[in-house]
CSV table of C-alpha atoms in Angstrom, one decimal:
chain,number,residue,atom,x,y,z
A,19,MET,CA,104.5,124.8,109.7
A,20,PRO,CA,107.5,122.5,110.1
A,21,ASN,CA,108.9,120.8,106.9
A,22,GLN,CA,109.2,117.3,108.7
A,23,ARG,CA,108.1,113.9,107.8
A,24,GLY,CA,106.4,111.3,109.9
A,25,SER,CA,103.0,110.1,110.1
A,26,ASN,CA,100.9,110.8,106.9
A,27,HIS,CA,97.8,111.7,108.9
A,28,ILE,CA,96.3,114.9,109.4
A,29,THR,CA,92.9,116.5,110.9
A,30,PRO,CA,90.4,118.3,108.8
A,31,ALA,CA,91.4,121.5,110.4
A,32,GLY,CA,95.1,120.8,109.7
A,33,GLU,CA,94.6,120.0,106.0
A,34,GLN,CA,92.4,123.3,105.7
A,35,ARG,CA,95.4,125.3,107.1
A,36,LEU,CA,97.8,123.7,104.6
A,37,ARG,CA,95.4,124.1,101.6
A,38,ALA,CA,94.9,127.9,102.9
A,39,GLU,CA,98.6,128.3,102.9
A,40,LEU,CA,99.1,126.8,99.5
A,41,ASP,CA,96.4,128.9,98.1
A,42,GLN,CA,97.9,132.2,99.6
A,43,LEU,CA,101.4,131.4,98.3
A,44,TRP,CA,100.1,130.6,94.8
A,45,LYS,CA,97.1,133.3,94.3
A,46,GLN,CA,98.7,136.1,96.5
A,47,GLU,CA,102.4,136.0,97.5
A,48,ARG,CA,103.9,134.7,94.2
A,49,PRO,CA,102.5,137.0,91.9
A,50,ARG,CA,103.1,140.0,94.2
A,51,VAL,CA,106.9,138.8,94.4
A,52,THR,CA,106.9,138.1,90.6
A,53,GLN,CA,105.7,141.7,90.0
A,54,GLU,CA,108.4,143.0,92.2
A,55,VAL,CA,111.0,141.0,90.4
A,56,THR,CA,109.7,142.3,87.1
A,57,ALA,CA,110.1,145.9,88.3
A,58,ALA,CA,113.5,145.3,89.7
A,59,ALA,CA,114.8,143.9,86.6
A,60,ALA,CA,113.5,146.8,84.7
A,61,GLN,CA,115.8,149.2,86.5
A,62,GLY,CA,118.9,148.0,84.7
A,63,ASP,CA,121.8,146.1,86.0
A,64,ARG,CA,120.6,143.0,87.8
A,65,SER,CA,123.9,142.1,89.4
A,66,GLU,CA,124.1,144.7,91.8
A,67,ASN,CA,120.2,145.2,92.4
A,68,ALA,CA,119.2,144.2,95.8
A,69,GLU,CA,115.6,144.1,95.1
A,70,TYR,CA,116.1,141.8,92.0
A,71,ILE,CA,118.2,139.5,93.9
A,72,TYR,CA,116.3,139.3,97.0
A,73,GLY,CA,113.1,139.0,95.0
A,74,LYS,CA,114.4,135.8,92.9
A,75,ARG,CA,115.5,134.4,96.3
A,76,ARG,CA,112.1,134.7,97.6
A,77,LEU,CA,110.5,133.4,94.6
A,78,ARG,CA,112.5,130.1,94.8
A,79,GLU,CA,111.6,129.9,98.4
A,80,ILE,CA,108.0,130.5,97.6
A,81,ASP,CA,108.2,127.7,94.5
A,82,ARG,CA,110.0,125.3,96.9
A,83,ARG,CA,107.1,125.6,99.7
A,84,ILE,CA,104.5,125.6,97.0
A,85,ARG,CA,106.1,122.2,95.5
A,86,TYR,CA,106.3,120.8,99.0
A,87,LEU,CA,103.1,121.5,99.9
A,88,GLN,CA,101.3,120.2,96.9
A,89,LYS,CA,103.3,116.9,97.3
A,90,ARG,CA,102.5,116.7,100.9
A,91,LEU,CA,98.8,117.1,100.5
A,92,ASP,CA,98.7,114.4,97.9
A,93,GLU,CA,100.3,112.0,100.5
A,94,LEU,CA,98.2,113.0,103.6
A,95,VAL,CA,95.3,111.1,105.0
A,96,VAL,CA,92.6,113.2,106.4
A,97,VAL,CA,91.3,111.5,109.7
A,98,ARG,CA,87.8,112.9,110.0
A,99,GLU,CA,86.7,110.4,112.8
A,100,PRO,CA,88.7,108.6,115.5
A,101,VAL,CA,89.5,105.0,115.0
A,102,ALA,CA,87.0,104.1,117.8
A,103,ARG,CA,85.1,105.8,120.5
A,104,ASP,CA,86.3,103.5,123.3
A,105,GLY,CA,87.7,106.2,125.7
A,106,ARG,CA,91.2,105.6,124.5
A,107,ALA,CA,93.5,108.3,123.1
A,108,TYR,CA,93.8,108.0,119.2
A,109,PHE,CA,94.8,110.4,116.5
A,110,GLY,CA,92.7,113.5,116.9
A,111,ALA,CA,92.1,113.2,120.7
A,112,TRP,CA,92.4,115.9,123.2
A,113,VAL,CA,94.1,114.5,126.1
A,114,THR,CA,94.2,116.2,129.6
A,115,VAL,CA,97.2,115.0,131.7
A,116,GLU,CA,98.6,115.5,135.1
A,117,ASP,CA,102.4,115.4,135.6
A,118,GLU,CA,104.0,114.4,139.0
A,119,ARG,CA,103.8,117.9,140.4
A,120,GLY,CA,100.1,118.2,140.0
A,121,ASP,CA,100.2,120.4,136.8
A,122,GLU,CA,97.5,119.8,134.2
A,123,THR,CA,98.2,120.2,130.6
A,124,ARG,CA,95.9,119.5,127.5
A,125,TYR,CA,97.1,118.1,124.3
A,126,GLN,CA,95.4,117.4,120.8
A,127,LEU,CA,97.2,114.3,119.2
A,128,VAL,CA,97.8,115.6,115.5
A,129,GLY,CA,100.1,114.8,112.6
A,130,PRO,CA,103.6,116.4,112.3
A,131,ASP,CA,102.4,118.8,109.6
A,132,GLU,CA,100.0,120.4,112.0
A,133,SER,CA,101.9,120.2,115.3
A,134,GLU,CA,102.2,123.4,117.4
A,135,ALA,CA,103.0,122.8,121.1
A,136,ASP,CA,102.2,126.3,122.1
A,137,ARG,CA,98.7,125.7,121.0
A,138,GLY,CA,98.7,122.2,122.6
A,139,ARG,CA,99.0,120.3,119.4
A,140,ILE,CA,101.5,117.5,119.6
A,141,SER,CA,102.5,115.0,117.0
A,142,VAL,CA,101.5,111.6,117.3
A,143,ASP,CA,105.2,110.9,116.6
A,144,SER,CA,106.5,112.9,119.3
A,145,PRO,CA,107.6,110.9,122.5
A,146,ILE,CA,104.6,112.2,124.5
A,147,GLY,CA,102.2,111.5,121.5
A,148,ARG,CA,103.4,107.9,121.4
A,149,ALA,CA,103.3,107.4,124.9
A,150,LEU,CA,99.4,108.4,125.0
A,151,ILE,CA,98.2,106.7,122.1
A,152,GLY,CA,96.0,103.8,123.0
A,153,HIS,CA,95.8,104.8,126.6
A,154,ARG,CA,92.4,105.9,128.5
A,155,GLU,CA,91.5,108.0,131.4
A,156,ASP,CA,93.3,107.1,134.7
A,157,ASP,CA,96.3,105.3,133.1
A,158,GLU,CA,99.9,106.2,133.7
A,159,VAL,CA,102.2,106.8,131.0
A,160,SER,CA,106.2,107.5,131.2
A,161,VAL,CA,108.0,109.5,128.9
A,162,GLU,CA,111.5,110.0,128.5
A,163,ARG,CA,112.7,113.2,128.0
A,164,PRO,CA,116.1,115.1,127.6
A,165,LYS,CA,115.6,116.3,131.2
A,166,GLY,CA,114.6,112.9,132.4
A,167,ARG,CA,111.7,110.4,132.9
A,168,ILE,CA,108.2,112.0,133.7
A,169,THR,CA,105.1,110.3,134.4
A,170,TYR,CA,101.7,111.5,133.6
A,171,THR,CA,98.3,110.6,134.6
A,172,ILE,CA,95.6,110.8,132.1
A,173,LEU,CA,92.8,112.7,133.4
A,174,ALA,CA,90.6,112.9,130.3
A,175,VAL,CA,90.3,111.7,126.6
A,176,ASP,CA,87.8,113.6,124.3
A,177,TYR,CA,87.5,114.1,120.7
A,178,GLY,CA,85.5,117.5,120.8
A,179,ASP,CA,86.8,121.0,120.1
A,180,PRO,CA,89.5,122.7,122.3
A,181,ASP,CA,87.4,125.0,124.2
């Protein structure tokens, strides 16, 4: 998951993934690494002990991620229902678009903490996400990209599961 800020909104599934990551780090990963560091420290000279040095570094990374997740989860607002069901694309919507070449793509509009472009989840803070918000089926939206402007036609907006 990216460590970026932006919208404080998250889907229930996104919140569940973050809580599962926090739980896994706190209850499994951290105790395991702590045990490894303790075992490495018992071997003697810590200044040249690679296992000890790596373990301490990994422990700091885990602790940093745990602090981040705890703070971020306190800030997030879980959006359980769309703002309105008026056919417009809002947070959590699955939006099917067609580009100028006729290629179709399906995106879910999510918060920055759960965006995964390879799985079709794009942040509402992204250029495409910002362009889609508030639009409905048959609307055309233009998005400025590094490669140049592209126009999408919205084919469908729904709030169901991805499949």
